[in-house]
Amino acid sequence: MARVRMRVDGVVYEDEVSPRTLLTHHLRDGLGRVGTPIGCDTSNCGSCTVSMDGDSVKSCSVLAVQADGAEITTIQGLADGPEWHPVQKAFREHHGLQCGYCTPGMVMAAVDLLKRNPSPTEDEVRHGIEGNLCRCTGYQNIVKAVLSAASELRGEGAHPGAFSTPPAGVPA
Amino acid sequence: MIPAEFDYLAPDTVADAVAALAADEDAKVLAGGQSLIPVLRLRLSYPTQLVDLRKVQELRGVRDDGDALVIGAMTRHSDVVADPLVQQHAALVAAATATVADPAVRHRGTFGGALAHADPAGDLAAVALALDAELVAEGPGGRRSIAAADFFQDYLQTALSPDELLVEVRIPKLEGTWSVHYEKFNRVAQAWAIVGVATAVRREGGSIAEARVGLTNMGSTPVRATAVEAALRGVPAEAGAIAEAAQHAAEGTTPPDDLGGKADYRQHLARVLTRRAVATAAGV
Ligand SMILES: Cc1cc2nc3c(=O)[nH]c(=O)nc-3n(C[C@H](O)[C@H](O)[C@H](O)COP(=O)(O)OP(=O)(O)OC[C@H]3O[C@@H](n4cnc5c(N)ncnc54)[C@H](O)[C@@H]3O)c2cc1C
Ligand code: FES
Ligand code: FES
């Protein structure tokens, strides 16, 4: 067993883990933060994407012991209290999801992309979320959502009809 | 799936990492984990111990060493792509690395890990070969330098012994005015190359003075297309001459025959992509 300490969505956790524990399992099973789903065994789907020390990573492809001392943000730490992150709002507004399984990872990948490239072209958005697979939407509305969030984040105004507060029953 | 049990060590120095590897023949190096962790999850490998290099600071970063650029083994793909020295002196490395996987994988995967993994479908081995890189290894007996041409020995097999670390890679700077291009062919997102072509071309006036061509996924190791290089020497930098030289690209290759493509299709791709890569690099 190894001792790991990490800050996840603003809360510091210190635990004993087996070295083979994947970060994604530690988040879900160890810390109960189940907002980050697991979609594959091959590091391809990206549904498990979280931010680790400011960089997007596939949390199924990081050992919990490698994240010792790290700052992790999951989809559950993105909202500012009841206020959704502009990318979350845009996914809702533009119907950037259907079953929702890929959405936590897709949103985290999009947030990472926009941090590095605040004004992406459509092509750059498609490449920026290349590591995240969606089996439902055909990507069209996801790309629209990311482009819309980009313009909102640049301060070019919210898009008409965007919700600023999640509806009841939806965890922020 | 969950990997099988293993012990974990994260030493601070190369010397301690080498000592740990020497003490346990079933120990394995962990770099970015972007090839190793999927392998462990699929239970294709059962190391007793992982020796994680994440704390070994001396293995990270890029430095200018006169006639060569030196890239530390633990330098992440995303840092290689963004590095101004790499862009200036080893633009082919930056171009190929930008095509590796996807942003999240590039945030973890390392230059040294990709070369040590030695997947012939990986994009960086052909680049190392085309640029005559020297791979520097350290083991219990000290350091040694291995030419790229000797480093890649077979599918996933390198000249490193189990108790050796790849510590850094020396990439000779190209003298004169070279231009480079990496042409990668695949069909879907975040996919490995079906075939890839790494080229560097030095023009003198209207002709090609010198060219380097490395091929990805055209055999069990990366391949240097020496017949193309010879055929390009001194020819006019124009489409017809380049197309003719590119006809030699598949000579002597034994590409894989798999779901990504049949061997003869890959040989066809090698010729087409070599023509495109050289033409793009030569500005034709
Ligand atoms: C979804 C996905 C898509 C990918 N697509 C591509 C692609 O298109 N092109 C491409 O080139 N690669 C691709 N990769 C692989 C990626 O480039 C990896 O980063 C790389 O192969 C391994 O680097 P790593 O640092 O993660 O090494 P690890 O996974 O940690 O290690 C890989 C192997 O090398 C050994 N090793 C690592 N570092 C050293 C060292 N310093 N000394 C001695 N041995 C060492 C390890 O023991 C292990 O056997 C992809 C990976 C994924 C998950
Ligand atoms: S679960 Fe599929 S990439 Fe992590
Ligand atoms: S919404 Fe179902 S996988 Fe993307």
Short mmCIF file of N, CA and C and ligand atoms in Angstrom, two decimals, chain A residues 97-103 133-137, ligand 3:
data_model
loop_
_atom_site.label_atom_id
_atom_site.label_comp_id
_atom_site.label_asym_id
_atom_site.label_seq_id
_atom_site.Cartn_x
_atom_site.Cartn_y
_atom_site.Cartn_z
N LEU A 97 -25.23 16.76 -26.03
CA LEU A 97 -25.20 15.41 -25.47
C LEU A 97 -26.52 14.71 -25.72
N GLN A 98 -26.43 13.38 -25.71
CA GLN A 98 -27.67 12.60 -25.76
C GLN A 98 -27.69 11.68 -24.54
N CYS A 99 -26.97 10.56 -24.57
CA CYS A 99 -26.99 9.70 -23.37
C CYS A 99 -26.20 10.34 -22.22
N GLY A 100 -25.22 11.18 -22.54
CA GLY A 100 -24.47 11.88 -21.51
C GLY A 100 -23.24 11.16 -21.01
N TYR A 101 -22.99 9.95 -21.51
CA TYR A 101 -21.88 9.18 -20.95
C TYR A 101 -20.53 9.84 -21.22
N CYS A 102 -20.37 10.38 -22.42
CA CYS A 102 -19.08 10.98 -22.77
C CYS A 102 -18.94 12.39 -22.21
N THR A 103 -20.06 12.96 -21.71
CA THR A 103 -20.11 14.40 -21.46
C THR A 103 -19.10 14.91 -20.42
N LEU A 133 -14.42 10.23 -27.41
CA LEU A 133 -15.35 9.62 -28.36
C LEU A 133 -16.78 9.77 -27.87
N CYS A 134 -17.67 10.10 -28.79
CA CYS A 134 -19.10 10.16 -28.48
C CYS A 134 -19.80 9.21 -29.43
N ARG A 135 -20.61 8.31 -28.88
CA ARG A 135 -21.30 7.33 -29.72
C ARG A 135 -22.71 7.79 -30.07
N CYS A 136 -23.13 8.96 -29.59
CA CYS A 136 -24.52 9.37 -29.81
C CYS A 136 -24.67 10.54 -30.77
N THR A 137 -23.96 11.61 -30.50
CA THR A 137 -24.36 12.91 -31.08
C THR A 137 -23.90 13.14 -32.50
S1 FES C 3 -23.81 11.57 -25.57
FE1 FES C 3 -23.82 9.42 -25.56
S2 FES C 3 -21.71 9.00 -25.83
FE2 FES C 3 -21.79 11.10 -26.14
#
